[in-house]
């Protein structure tokens, strides 16, 4: 009881101190605002939001400390209790995110996509709910934003404007409209006062996370707050999002012309767009995880899985400009507008990329090192894996863990020369092994996340999103996606070497390397086909 009272005392003091400091952050926001009256009105809600955050954070911390108190490490009882605490805490966090909205939902989405970097109970609870149950702004609020940004109400600016949104996300919602020229468009409208509340919300979240880390050192998610601090202002600027979509398509036309036709971003209507409102071409398509709708289009889901893998591999290893939020709602599939057909009359797909707010630019060094790392992973090159992991800060004690996080496979599988060494079988024992792996090395994972460059953390999130897309499309081990990654990463490295070749001998040497790698990947592809054939016929 004495220990419980002590912990509860820490909880109460923590909540009170956070509330006082958060009030100071709100006052600072009012002082810096261009519209003090509006900011004052907004900041009356900040203490309420902060109080919810403080109580939730303190309750979660107290629950972990008190519930696990005295339970031996590695005991069955501790594992059972920890699972229960994880589940309760995830639900508390989910409730907090929905009540506070805005940046909190963005944080919840981010956590929900970090499979095996946070406890599974959190990802299971947050992944779907944070994407599919986002709050919506009222039509009156939408009208206020449209009038402020475009100079008139929706019915004046557009020929038609559906008051019911077709989608809502953490920062904005989308309405279908028609311009006076007759074009059907999607209008992305930022939730009211999002920019005004973001600064105060970020300050309070940062305060709580830092304070929690000081009181309970095992709770260390400062890296997540740092990432939101960097990305949120860019995501709140819809002109930046429009420019990202144009740059993305330009990269495919210049650097990846062989697949440029198969990747698309909706056109932007610049005369109807501002930093808080974005008007785009309306594109019909099936959501990438909707297998039934994709098959009704006459498209094979395996073709989509290959296209998604190729598209993002080209971004990561050749363009160095990466769409970092490829979850289900941001990827649509439609038939190729040119009506080209593949073998046996199958329709060819086109991948439509939505929501271009979150991109990361990889400098040449990071891009080539990342490509070299993935090439080594696919080819089970232990020496290459270690060398390239260490370039990202994962030293002798962490490189195997980093490789495991990237591939979701334990080290003995990562370096297994079998063609399917990186495929996750999806059965109960495989899933259990991965969860045990993440749980057992949680402190080391936290240490690794602090050492890795921020841009690589977003690559981890992107990998998790793409893995979920692939699993939804084909629902079995995908060796082919890894072969695609290996091929594209190798091509990027060869292109980089050729650009620096200053003699005929060097040029020929690189050419020979290119041929040998292509032969190796062809052998891997042939081995994969044989493996699939034997599996299909139980040979």
PDB file of N, CA and C in Angstrom, residues 410-450:
ATOM      1  N   UNK A 410      14.090 -13.063 -37.650  1.00  0.00           N
ATOM      2  CA  UNK A 410      15.232 -13.184 -36.750  1.00  0.00           C
ATOM      3  C   UNK A 410      16.519 -13.365 -37.549  1.00  0.00           C
ATOM      4  N   UNK A 411      17.660 -13.078 -36.920  1.00  0.00           N
ATOM      5  CA  UNK A 411      18.938 -13.034 -37.617  1.00  0.00           C
ATOM      6  C   UNK A 411      19.269 -14.330 -38.349  1.00  0.00           C
ATOM      7  N   UNK A 412      18.968 -15.470 -37.749  1.00  0.00           N
ATOM      8  CA  UNK A 412      19.305 -16.736 -38.411  1.00  0.00           C
ATOM      9  C   UNK A 412      18.553 -16.923 -39.725  1.00  0.00           C
ATOM     10  N   UNK A 413      17.369 -16.307 -39.845  1.00  0.00           N
ATOM     11  CA  UNK A 413      16.622 -16.358 -41.095  1.00  0.00           C
ATOM     12  C   UNK A 413      17.113 -15.303 -42.082  1.00  0.00           C
ATOM     13  N   UNK A 414      17.536 -14.152 -41.561  1.00  0.00           N
ATOM     14  CA  UNK A 414      18.021 -13.074 -42.426  1.00  0.00           C
ATOM     15  C   UNK A 414      19.201 -13.542 -43.263  1.00  0.00           C
ATOM     16  N   UNK A 415      20.091 -14.324 -42.670  1.00  0.00           N
ATOM     17  CA  UNK A 415      21.305 -14.751 -43.381  1.00  0.00           C
ATOM     18  C   UNK A 415      21.190 -16.166 -43.963  1.00  0.00           C
ATOM     19  N   UNK A 416      19.990 -16.723 -43.942  1.00  0.00           N
ATOM     20  CA  UNK A 416      19.753 -18.038 -44.550  1.00  0.00           C
ATOM     21  C   UNK A 416      19.784 -17.880 -46.074  1.00  0.00           C
ATOM     22  N   UNK A 417      20.576 -18.662 -46.806  1.00  0.00           N
ATOM     23  CA  UNK A 417      20.685 -18.499 -48.261  1.00  0.00           C
ATOM     24  C   UNK A 417      19.456 -18.972 -49.047  1.00  0.00           C
ATOM     25  N   UNK A 418      18.466 -19.574 -48.392  1.00  0.00           N
ATOM     26  CA  UNK A 418      17.275 -20.052 -49.104  1.00  0.00           C
ATOM     27  C   UNK A 418      16.562 -18.887 -49.789  1.00  0.00           C
ATOM     28  N   UNK A 419      15.956 -19.154 -50.957  1.00  0.00           N
ATOM     29  CA  UNK A 419      15.326 -18.086 -51.734  1.00  0.00           C
ATOM     30  C   UNK A 419      14.187 -17.414 -50.973  1.00  0.00           C
ATOM     31  N   UNK A 420      13.503 -18.158 -50.095  1.00  0.00           N
ATOM     32  CA  UNK A 420      12.368 -17.604 -49.359  1.00  0.00           C
ATOM     33  C   UNK A 420      12.739 -17.229 -47.919  1.00  0.00           C
ATOM     34  N   UNK A 421      14.015 -16.886 -47.704  1.00  0.00           N
ATOM     35  CA  UNK A 421      14.471 -16.664 -46.323  1.00  0.00           C
ATOM     36  C   UNK A 421      13.826 -15.457 -45.649  1.00  0.00           C
ATOM     37  N   UNK A 422      13.327 -14.489 -46.431  1.00  0.00           N
ATOM     38  CA  UNK A 422      12.731 -13.297 -45.826  1.00  0.00           C
ATOM     39  C   UNK A 422      11.205 -13.363 -45.777  1.00  0.00           C
ATOM     40  N   UNK A 423      10.617 -14.415 -46.304  1.00  0.00           N
ATOM     41  CA  UNK A 423       9.158 -14.528 -46.318  1.00  0.00           C
ATOM     42  C   UNK A 423       8.635 -14.879 -44.937  1.00  0.00           C
ATOM     43  N   UNK A 424       7.604 -14.171 -44.510  1.00  0.00           N
ATOM     44  CA  UNK A 424       6.934 -14.475 -43.246  1.00  0.00           C
ATOM     45  C   UNK A 424       5.785 -15.420 -43.551  1.00  0.00           C
ATOM     46  N   UNK A 425       5.768 -16.575 -42.910  1.00  0.00           N
ATOM     47  CA  UNK A 425       4.791 -17.608 -43.249  1.00  0.00           C
ATOM     48  C   UNK A 425       3.365 -17.221 -42.854  1.00  0.00           C
ATOM     49  N   UNK A 426       3.243 -16.390 -41.809  1.00  0.00           N
ATOM     50  CA  UNK A 426       1.916 -15.951 -41.407  1.00  0.00           C
ATOM     51  C   UNK A 426       1.201 -16.912 -40.474  1.00  0.00           C
ATOM     52  N   UNK A 427       1.855 -18.021 -40.102  1.00  0.00           N
ATOM     53  CA  UNK A 427       1.197 -18.962 -39.194  1.00  0.00           C
ATOM     54  C   UNK A 427       1.375 -18.502 -37.742  1.00  0.00           C
ATOM     55  N   UNK A 428       0.698 -19.188 -36.834  1.00  0.00           N
ATOM     56  CA  UNK A 428       0.676 -18.762 -35.431  1.00  0.00           C
ATOM     57  C   UNK A 428       2.071 -18.788 -34.802  1.00  0.00           C
ATOM     58  N   UNK A 429       2.854 -19.824 -35.102  1.00  0.00           N
ATOM     59  CA  UNK A 429       4.180 -19.925 -34.480  1.00  0.00           C
ATOM     60  C   UNK A 429       5.108 -18.830 -34.993  1.00  0.00           C
ATOM     61  N   UNK A 430       4.992 -18.509 -36.304  1.00  0.00           N
ATOM     62  CA  UNK A 430       5.820 -17.444 -36.879  1.00  0.00           C
ATOM     63  C   UNK A 430       5.461 -16.106 -36.252  1.00  0.00           C
ATOM     64  N   UNK A 431       4.168 -15.849 -36.121  1.00  0.00           N
ATOM     65  CA  UNK A 431       3.698 -14.596 -35.535  1.00  0.00           C
ATOM     66  C   UNK A 431       4.132 -14.489 -34.085  1.00  0.00           C
ATOM     67  N   UNK A 432       4.029 -15.593 -33.356  1.00  0.00           N
ATOM     68  CA  UNK A 432       4.432 -15.616 -31.956  1.00  0.00           C
ATOM     69  C   UNK A 432       5.926 -15.352 -31.812  1.00  0.00           C
ATOM     70  N   UNK A 433       6.709 -15.916 -32.747  1.00  0.00           N
ATOM     71  CA  UNK A 433       8.154 -15.724 -32.709  1.00  0.00           C
ATOM     72  C   UNK A 433       8.509 -14.247 -32.886  1.00  0.00           C
ATOM     73  N   UNK A 434       7.820 -13.590 -33.802  1.00  0.00           N
ATOM     74  CA  UNK A 434       8.097 -12.170 -34.055  1.00  0.00           C
ATOM     75  C   UNK A 434       7.731 -11.317 -32.850  1.00  0.00           C
ATOM     76  N   UNK A 435       6.579 -11.619 -32.235  1.00  0.00           N
ATOM     77  CA  UNK A 435       6.177 -10.862 -31.065  1.00  0.00           C
ATOM     78  C   UNK A 435       7.146 -11.060 -29.901  1.00  0.00           C
ATOM     79  N   UNK A 436       7.599 -12.295 -29.725  1.00  0.00           N
ATOM     80  CA  UNK A 436       8.569 -12.586 -28.673  1.00  0.00           C
ATOM     81  C   UNK A 436       9.874 -11.832 -28.945  1.00  0.00           C
ATOM     82  N   UNK A 437      10.257 -11.802 -30.204  1.00  0.00           N
ATOM     83  CA  UNK A 437      11.486 -11.128 -30.613  1.00  0.00           C
ATOM     84  C   UNK A 437      11.408  -9.637 -30.263  1.00  0.00           C
ATOM     85  N   UNK A 438      10.244  -9.015 -30.594  1.00  0.00           N
ATOM     86  CA  UNK A 438      10.078  -7.589 -30.320  1.00  0.00           C
ATOM     87  C   UNK A 438      10.019  -7.304 -28.824  1.00  0.00           C
ATOM     88  N   UNK A 439       9.305  -8.177 -28.091  1.00  0.00           N
ATOM     89  CA  UNK A 439       9.155  -7.975 -26.649  1.00  0.00           C
ATOM     90  C   UNK A 439      10.480  -8.177 -25.917  1.00  0.00           C
ATOM     91  N   UNK A 440      11.215  -9.204 -26.320  1.00  0.00           N
ATOM     92  CA  UNK A 440      12.465  -9.535 -25.638  1.00  0.00           C
ATOM     93  C   UNK A 440      13.506  -8.430 -25.801  1.00  0.00           C
ATOM     94  N   UNK A 441      13.505  -7.774 -26.956  1.00  0.00           N
ATOM     95  CA  UNK A 441      14.533  -6.775 -27.235  1.00  0.00           C
ATOM     96  C   UNK A 441      13.989  -5.347 -27.217  1.00  0.00           C
ATOM     97  N   UNK A 442      12.889  -5.142 -26.476  1.00  0.00           N
ATOM     98  CA  UNK A 442      12.273  -3.814 -26.473  1.00  0.00           C
ATOM     99  C   UNK A 442      13.238  -2.709 -26.027  1.00  0.00           C
ATOM    100  N   UNK A 443      14.028  -2.880 -24.954  1.00  0.00           N
ATOM    101  CA  UNK A 443      14.968  -1.812 -24.568  1.00  0.00           C
ATOM    102  C   UNK A 443      16.001  -1.529 -25.661  1.00  0.00           C
ATOM    103  N   UNK A 444      16.476  -2.597 -26.317  1.00  0.00           N
ATOM    104  CA  UNK A 444      17.452  -2.409 -27.395  1.00  0.00           C
ATOM    105  C   UNK A 444      16.803  -1.721 -28.600  1.00  0.00           C
ATOM    106  N   UNK A 445      15.526  -2.039 -28.862  1.00  0.00           N
ATOM    107  CA  UNK A 445      14.814  -1.379 -29.961  1.00  0.00           C
ATOM    108  C   UNK A 445      14.710   0.108 -29.687  1.00  0.00           C
ATOM    109  N   UNK A 446      14.389   0.472 -28.439  1.00  0.00           N
ATOM    110  CA  UNK A 446      14.301   1.879 -28.063  1.00  0.00           C
ATOM    111  C   UNK A 446      15.644   2.573 -28.259  1.00  0.00           C
ATOM    112  N   UNK A 447      16.715   1.921 -27.849  1.00  0.00           N
ATOM    113  CA  UNK A 447      18.056   2.480 -28.035  1.00  0.00           C
ATOM    114  C   UNK A 447      18.363   2.666 -29.521  1.00  0.00           C
ATOM    115  N   UNK A 448      18.004   1.674 -30.322  1.00  0.00           N
ATOM    116  CA  UNK A 448      18.260   1.738 -31.760  1.00  0.00           C
ATOM    117  C   UNK A 448      17.502   2.895 -32.398  1.00  0.00           C
ATOM    118  N   UNK A 449      16.255   3.082 -32.012  1.00  0.00           N
ATOM    119  CA  UNK A 449      15.441   4.146 -32.600  1.00  0.00           C
ATOM    120  C   UNK A 449      16.014   5.521 -32.306  1.00  0.00           C
ATOM    121  N   UNK A 450      16.709   5.656 -31.189  1.00  0.00           N
ATOM    122  CA  UNK A 450      17.363   6.931 -30.880  1.00  0.00           C
ATOM    123  C   UNK A 450      18.616   7.141 -31.721  1.00  0.00           C
TER     124      UNK A 450
END
